[in-house]
Amino acid sequence: MNKILLKDLSFYFEGKKVLNSVNLEVLKNEILAIIGPAGSGKTTLLRLINRLEDATYNTKKEGDIFVDDKDIYSVDINVPELRRRIGMVFAQPVPLPRSIYENIIYGPRLAGIIYKKKLDELVEHSLRQAFLWDEVKDRLNQSALSLSGGQKQRLCIARTLALQPEVILLDEPCSSLDPISTAKIEEAMLRLKEKYTIIIVTNNTKQAARVADKVAFLLMGELIEYGQSRQVFTIPVDKRTDDYITGRFG
Amino acid sequence: MNREKLIEKTFFLIACSALFLLALITVFIFKEGIGIFLKIGFAKFIFSPDWAPSQKQFGLFSMIMGSVWITIGALIIGVPLSLSVSIFLAEFCPKKIARILKPAIELLAGIPSVVYGFIGVVILAPLIREYLGGPGLSVLAGSMVLAIMILPTVISISLDALHAVPKSYLEGSLALGATRWQSVYMVIIPAARSGIIASVILGMGRAVGETMAVIMVSGNAVRIPHSILEPVRTLTSNIALELGYATGMHREALFGTGMVLFVIIMILNTAAYVFTKRKVRK
Amino acid sequence: MSINQNIIEKIVKIFLWIFTIITIFILFYIVGFILKNGIGGLSKEFFMEFPKSMGREGGIFPIIIGTILLTLAAVFIAGPLGIGTAVYLTEYTRENRITQMIRFGADCLAGIPSIVFGLFGFVLFVIKLKMGWSIISGGLTLSIMILPTIIRTSEEAIKAVPKPLREVSYSLGGTKWQTIVFIVIPQALPGILTGIILSIGRCVGETAAVIFTAGSSLRLPNSLFDSVRTMSVHFYILSREGISLKNAYATASVLIISIGMINFLSYWIMHRFIRRIEGK
Ligand SMILES: Nc1ncnc2c1ncn2[C@@H]1O[C@H](COP(=O)(O)OP(=O)(O)OP(=O)(O)O)[C@@H](O)[C@H]1O
Ligand SMILES: [Mg+2]
């Protein structure tokens, strides 16, 4: 059963086409990795699933996005609620300028959870899931800005997990991290897969090969290749995919 | 969702408050003031120099000339001073000194106008009386005080304009062998011209609109001045001096004065707006 | 030629220095002159006592209270309007006709001379709406006067809040309103405060608009509908009517010291704000 379905999805910024009729499906409890060179529309694609481009002016969207077979751009969608179901982690970790604890409970509290005990539980649980708990459990009330880059990124993941979403969108979560932090995040992802559906954008093809079930290759807004990750990385159908993976690109 | 729409509508209404209040003031002033124009006649109200409310004589010309004299005087003294300071701050001043000077100039902007007026009365006026003659409270005293009062306005706006000129302009000019002053004079100032003009226009607006300081230092005599040592009354002083006890037609005449003042300020503001817009388009 | 240019350069620099020094000298002279003559008159009694015989003797206690109350009234009216306007301009709409008109309106409002506000407030609030010379008449008048400042500074402050912070809030299920309340306003608060503090400075220093709307009563007000006298008005009356030069100087000193503190406070907050925005 597919969790997310993109149907002929095109997107324009100020008349410039950045996504060209993309068709893609993600199954439940599956990890899809989107790879592709800079500017190929990966981030835009994720943001569209989270309806984050709604507020950008001069844009146009064609085609549809379905989550659980429901068009998420239809008028009866409650957007904040949708965003709670579909968590998004940005490429740049942006902690809110508050304590670690406050960062995590920001979303749940907006959703109406007010019991301290429940919030405490959520904080611990999501921090554990993001492999951050042991490092920060003694300083939950310190400013999140004091964390290291890798910790910040895991905090952002934990913050998203605290929403108890169904889908997690990760935009290059490891782009600015050292190998150890990266390994931690990958480990977290593989663990999370049991409960969530994950789309991860990454420029690291090895990482994609390590964690993903399926891989999609985007190039200049076009979906060039899509398939089981083993197949895409070993016998890609399209020559351009092969070029990109083997680093012979451009 | 509905709630969000409601919130947006509320914010929109709030955002209209400035426009609404502007309209309210404009309409109110005009409604209260238009009567005098109709009763006396536009030309007579503006161009007659006789103002004698007890004899139902309402002519603004002396006050208009008073405002003109004092404002021009303030610009002649204040503009070179302010522009020098802003050019100095923008282009020649060591950063450390600029960091002290800017708050000092802001403090200058914060000093209440009554304090400026007071200084004019106790320091400037006696000096003028002693060394130049006349009663001391005069066009000159008013202009000097206003010159100081417009400094912060002109400095801060022209400084913004100078800062907005891309660094590369200066570097390009210096690279061609021009000295710093040559570059500033030939490249930076022309590039910042419209902003500088806007700063002068807005300074002019402040000078025209200033009241308390002018009342205190310029003597307030209703007559067209023939020299800068004579006392004058400005449009603003005219309102402030008589508003407390004016009724009927007299009050209408004060609103008429307010109308004239209002129109002058709007013209100046629009002019400044046009100049700043031009800068943006470039 | 080149030597010539060097001389010109030197002369220009000297002139710029001289003009700048003149400006700063004027500032220090004014401040110094007032303080020199006034600081001797400051005492605990001057702050805590009621004025006697029109202010010839005694202190300025009710005047300080009046100044504070009037300023608070103005800020309480203009603050929400100004911040709300800024929020609308930055969060709810992009540049278009309407925002341009609103900005132009605010600019025009900022340019209106204070005596015109006085004229307007006097006849509308004091006379026509029968509010009399009162805190409320004065507060309403002053609030219109400071509205543009609050709009401008709040707008700048809100614009400086990084877009990613807003997006984080949205992505965590925040509505626009929640994002404004929990993220945007708290982040912009120091900048907004700076604007409000500057507006307080304007209210404290204003005379023309206040004297005709809040009046010049020397009594402590009992309600919003009582007249008060602010420090600027008091100073004006004392010096203009030659009541007491000594108390005039002392009042002016209090005024100048307050303005100095207000400026310093806004500067300090702004400085920290900028550091925070640039720092992290
Ligand atoms: N807000 C915007 N306004 C205009 N153009 C935009 C905007 N956001 C993205 N674009 C353009 O859309 C295209 C796709 O951008 P996107 O950020 O989705 O690429 P990406 O694949 O995520 O790249 P990277 O690997 O560098 O993150 C780019 O050409 C970019 O310039
Ligand atoms: Mg990207």
PDB file of N, CA and C in Angstrom, chain B residues 210-256:
ATOM      1  N   GLU B 210       8.136  72.803  13.403  1.00  0.00           N
ATOM      2  CA  GLU B 210       8.533  73.001  14.799  1.00  0.00           C
ATOM      3  C   GLU B 210       7.777  74.171  15.423  1.00  0.00           C
ATOM      4  N   THR B 211       7.387  73.992  16.669  1.00  0.00           N
ATOM      5  CA  THR B 211       6.528  74.998  17.285  1.00  0.00           C
ATOM      6  C   THR B 211       7.139  75.645  18.525  1.00  0.00           C
ATOM      7  N   MET B 212       7.325  74.843  19.557  1.00  0.00           N
ATOM      8  CA  MET B 212       7.626  75.442  20.857  1.00  0.00           C
ATOM      9  C   MET B 212       8.929  76.245  20.842  1.00  0.00           C
ATOM     10  N   ALA B 213       9.967  75.662  20.241  1.00  0.00           N
ATOM     11  CA  ALA B 213      11.240  76.363  20.223  1.00  0.00           C
ATOM     12  C   ALA B 213      11.095  77.690  19.487  1.00  0.00           C
ATOM     13  N   VAL B 214      10.329  77.646  18.396  1.00  0.00           N
ATOM     14  CA  VAL B 214      10.183  78.850  17.578  1.00  0.00           C
ATOM     15  C   VAL B 214       9.407  79.933  18.332  1.00  0.00           C
ATOM     16  N   ILE B 215       8.360  79.497  19.027  1.00  0.00           N
ATOM     17  CA  ILE B 215       7.606  80.471  19.828  1.00  0.00           C
ATOM     18  C   ILE B 215       8.532  81.175  20.809  1.00  0.00           C
ATOM     19  N   MET B 216       9.405  80.365  21.406  1.00  0.00           N
ATOM     20  CA  MET B 216      10.222  80.932  22.469  1.00  0.00           C
ATOM     21  C   MET B 216      11.268  81.912  21.953  1.00  0.00           C
ATOM     22  N   VAL B 217      11.823  81.644  20.766  1.00  0.00           N
ATOM     23  CA  VAL B 217      12.982  82.456  20.352  1.00  0.00           C
ATOM     24  C   VAL B 217      12.729  83.463  19.249  1.00  0.00           C
ATOM     25  N   SER B 218      11.564  83.402  18.591  1.00  0.00           N
ATOM     26  CA  SER B 218      11.512  84.276  17.412  1.00  0.00           C
ATOM     27  C   SER B 218      10.626  85.505  17.573  1.00  0.00           C
ATOM     28  N   GLY B 219      10.164  85.772  18.776  1.00  0.00           N
ATOM     29  CA  GLY B 219       9.532  87.067  19.016  1.00  0.00           C
ATOM     30  C   GLY B 219       8.053  87.156  18.729  1.00  0.00           C
ATOM     31  N   ASN B 220       7.581  86.408  17.731  1.00  0.00           N
ATOM     32  CA  ASN B 220       6.150  86.265  17.461  1.00  0.00           C
ATOM     33  C   ASN B 220       5.408  87.517  16.985  1.00  0.00           C
ATOM     34  N   ALA B 221       6.101  88.538  16.533  1.00  0.00           N
ATOM     35  CA  ALA B 221       5.402  89.726  16.044  1.00  0.00           C
ATOM     36  C   ALA B 221       4.753  89.435  14.692  1.00  0.00           C
ATOM     37  N   VAL B 222       3.504  89.872  14.553  1.00  0.00           N
ATOM     38  CA  VAL B 222       2.817  89.637  13.282  1.00  0.00           C
ATOM     39  C   VAL B 222       3.203  90.726  12.292  1.00  0.00           C
ATOM     40  N   ARG B 223       4.279  90.559  11.627  1.00  0.00           N
ATOM     41  CA  ARG B 223       4.584  91.448  10.502  1.00  0.00           C
ATOM     42  C   ARG B 223       5.636  90.792   9.623  1.00  0.00           C
ATOM     43  N   ILE B 224       5.613  91.202   8.373  1.00  0.00           N
ATOM     44  CA  ILE B 224       6.569  90.635   7.441  1.00  0.00           C
ATOM     45  C   ILE B 224       7.950  91.189   7.777  1.00  0.00           C
ATOM     46  N   PRO B 225       8.905  90.297   8.035  1.00  0.00           N
ATOM     47  CA  PRO B 225      10.215  90.794   8.447  1.00  0.00           C
ATOM     48  C   PRO B 225      10.990  91.405   7.272  1.00  0.00           C
ATOM     49  N   HIS B 226      11.797  92.407   7.584  1.00  0.00           N
ATOM     50  CA  HIS B 226      12.641  92.998   6.545  1.00  0.00           C
ATOM     51  C   HIS B 226      14.097  92.683   6.774  1.00  0.00           C
ATOM     52  N   SER B 227      14.418  92.194   7.955  1.00  0.00           N
ATOM     53  CA  SER B 227      15.796  91.764   8.186  1.00  0.00           C
ATOM     54  C   SER B 227      15.773  90.574   9.130  1.00  0.00           C
ATOM     55  N   ILE B 228      16.886  89.896   9.165  1.00  0.00           N
ATOM     56  CA  ILE B 228      16.907  88.691   9.993  1.00  0.00           C
ATOM     57  C   ILE B 228      16.974  89.016  11.477  1.00  0.00           C
ATOM     58  N   LEU B 229      17.087  90.299  11.800  1.00  0.00           N
ATOM     59  CA  LEU B 229      17.143  90.652  13.211  1.00  0.00           C
ATOM     60  C   LEU B 229      15.778  91.014  13.767  1.00  0.00           C
ATOM     61  N   GLU B 230      14.774  90.983  12.894  1.00  0.00           N
ATOM     62  CA  GLU B 230      13.434  91.336  13.364  1.00  0.00           C
ATOM     63  C   GLU B 230      12.705  90.103  13.889  1.00  0.00           C
ATOM     64  N   PRO B 231      11.783  90.338  14.806  1.00  0.00           N
ATOM     65  CA  PRO B 231      10.978  89.218  15.295  1.00  0.00           C
ATOM     66  C   PRO B 231       9.949  88.799  14.257  1.00  0.00           C
ATOM     67  N   VAL B 232       9.598  87.525  14.254  1.00  0.00           N
ATOM     68  CA  VAL B 232       8.568  87.042  13.332  1.00  0.00           C
ATOM     69  C   VAL B 232       7.667  86.049  14.047  1.00  0.00           C
ATOM     70  N   ARG B 233       6.540  85.789  13.391  1.00  0.00           N
ATOM     71  CA  ARG B 233       5.654  84.734  13.875  1.00  0.00           C
ATOM     72  C   ARG B 233       5.501  83.715  12.741  1.00  0.00           C
ATOM     73  N   THR B 234       5.596  82.448  13.082  1.00  0.00           N
ATOM     74  CA  THR B 234       5.425  81.419  12.058  1.00  0.00           C
ATOM     75  C   THR B 234       4.002  80.869  12.098  1.00  0.00           C
ATOM     76  N   LEU B 235       3.686  80.044  11.106  1.00  0.00           N
ATOM     77  CA  LEU B 235       2.354  79.413  11.062  1.00  0.00           C
ATOM     78  C   LEU B 235       2.110  78.585  12.314  1.00  0.00           C
ATOM     79  N   THR B 236       3.136  77.819  12.693  1.00  0.00           N
ATOM     80  CA  THR B 236       2.961  76.954  13.864  1.00  0.00           C
ATOM     81  C   THR B 236       2.764  77.785  15.132  1.00  0.00           C
ATOM     82  N   SER B 237       3.575  78.838  15.286  1.00  0.00           N
ATOM     83  CA  SER B 237       3.438  79.663  16.492  1.00  0.00           C
ATOM     84  C   SER B 237       2.058  80.275  16.536  1.00  0.00           C
ATOM     85  N   ASN B 238       1.579  80.680  15.359  1.00  0.00           N
ATOM     86  CA  ASN B 238       0.276  81.324  15.311  1.00  0.00           C
ATOM     87  C   ASN B 238      -0.792  80.427  15.926  1.00  0.00           C
ATOM     88  N   ILE B 239      -0.746  79.153  15.582  1.00  0.00           N
ATOM     89  CA  ILE B 239      -1.732  78.233  16.151  1.00  0.00           C
ATOM     90  C   ILE B 239      -1.522  78.106  17.658  1.00  0.00           C
ATOM     91  N   ALA B 240      -0.300  77.832  18.042  1.00  0.00           N
ATOM     92  CA  ALA B 240      -0.042  77.530  19.452  1.00  0.00           C
ATOM     93  C   ALA B 240      -0.320  78.728  20.350  1.00  0.00           C
ATOM     94  N   LEU B 241      -0.021  79.921  19.855  1.00  0.00           N
ATOM     95  CA  LEU B 241      -0.199  81.097  20.700  1.00  0.00           C
ATOM     96  C   LEU B 241      -1.665  81.400  20.968  1.00  0.00           C
ATOM     97  N   GLU B 242      -2.526  81.069  20.021  1.00  0.00           N
ATOM     98  CA  GLU B 242      -3.906  81.538  20.150  1.00  0.00           C
ATOM     99  C   GLU B 242      -4.927  80.429  20.355  1.00  0.00           C
ATOM    100  N   LEU B 243      -4.490  79.190  20.197  1.00  0.00           N
ATOM    101  CA  LEU B 243      -5.454  78.085  20.264  1.00  0.00           C
ATOM    102  C   LEU B 243      -6.184  78.051  21.606  1.00  0.00           C
ATOM    103  N   GLY B 244      -5.482  78.376  22.675  1.00  0.00           N
ATOM    104  CA  GLY B 244      -6.039  78.253  24.010  1.00  0.00           C
ATOM    105  C   GLY B 244      -7.325  79.045  24.218  1.00  0.00           C
ATOM    106  N   TYR B 245      -7.455  80.182  23.561  1.00  0.00           N
ATOM    107  CA  TYR B 245      -8.628  81.012  23.838  1.00  0.00           C
ATOM    108  C   TYR B 245      -9.471  81.292  22.596  1.00  0.00           C
ATOM    109  N   ALA B 246      -9.104  80.758  21.445  1.00  0.00           N
ATOM    110  CA  ALA B 246      -9.826  81.089  20.218  1.00  0.00           C
ATOM    111  C   ALA B 246     -11.181  80.390  20.175  1.00  0.00           C
ATOM    112  N   THR B 247     -12.185  81.126  19.717  1.00  0.00           N
ATOM    113  CA  THR B 247     -13.492  80.501  19.492  1.00  0.00           C
ATOM    114  C   THR B 247     -14.025  80.992  18.153  1.00  0.00           C
ATOM    115  N   GLY B 248     -15.084  80.345  17.710  1.00  0.00           N
ATOM    116  CA  GLY B 248     -15.787  80.794  16.501  1.00  0.00           C
ATOM    117  C   GLY B 248     -14.877  80.928  15.296  1.00  0.00           C
ATOM    118  N   MET B 249     -15.020  82.093  14.661  1.00  0.00           N
ATOM    119  CA  MET B 249     -14.298  82.335  13.430  1.00  0.00           C
ATOM    120  C   MET B 249     -12.782  82.320  13.666  1.00  0.00           C
ATOM    121  N   HIS B 250     -12.391  82.796  14.834  1.00  0.00           N
ATOM    122  CA  HIS B 250     -10.978  82.820  15.187  1.00  0.00           C
ATOM    123  C   HIS B 250     -10.415  81.394  15.171  1.00  0.00           C
ATOM    124  N   ARG B 251     -11.160  80.456  15.784  1.00  0.00           N
ATOM    125  CA  ARG B 251     -10.687  79.089  15.785  1.00  0.00           C
ATOM    126  C   ARG B 251     -10.645  78.519  14.362  1.00  0.00           C
ATOM    127  N   GLU B 252     -11.658  78.876  13.590  1.00  0.00           N
ATOM    128  CA  GLU B 252     -11.649  78.448  12.186  1.00  0.00           C
ATOM    129  C   GLU B 252     -10.383  78.932  11.491  1.00  0.00           C
ATOM    130  N   ALA B 253     -10.013  80.176  11.793  1.00  0.00           N
ATOM    131  CA  ALA B 253      -8.817  80.730  11.156  1.00  0.00           C
ATOM    132  C   ALA B 253      -7.573  79.954  11.574  1.00  0.00           C
ATOM    133  N   LEU B 254      -7.567  79.493  12.827  1.00  0.00           N
ATOM    134  CA  LEU B 254      -6.423  78.686  13.264  1.00  0.00           C
ATOM    135  C   LEU B 254      -6.410  77.338  12.546  1.00  0.00           C
ATOM    136  N   PHE B 255      -7.597  76.762  12.349  1.00  0.00           N
ATOM    137  CA  PHE B 255      -7.651  75.535  11.557  1.00  0.00           C
ATOM    138  C   PHE B 255      -7.225  75.805  10.120  1.00  0.00           C
ATOM    139  N   GLY B 256      -7.606  77.001   9.620  1.00  0.00           N
ATOM    140  CA  GLY B 256      -7.135  77.393   8.285  1.00  0.00           C
ATOM    141  C   GLY B 256      -5.612  77.426   8.256  1.00  0.00           C
TER     142      GLY B 256
END
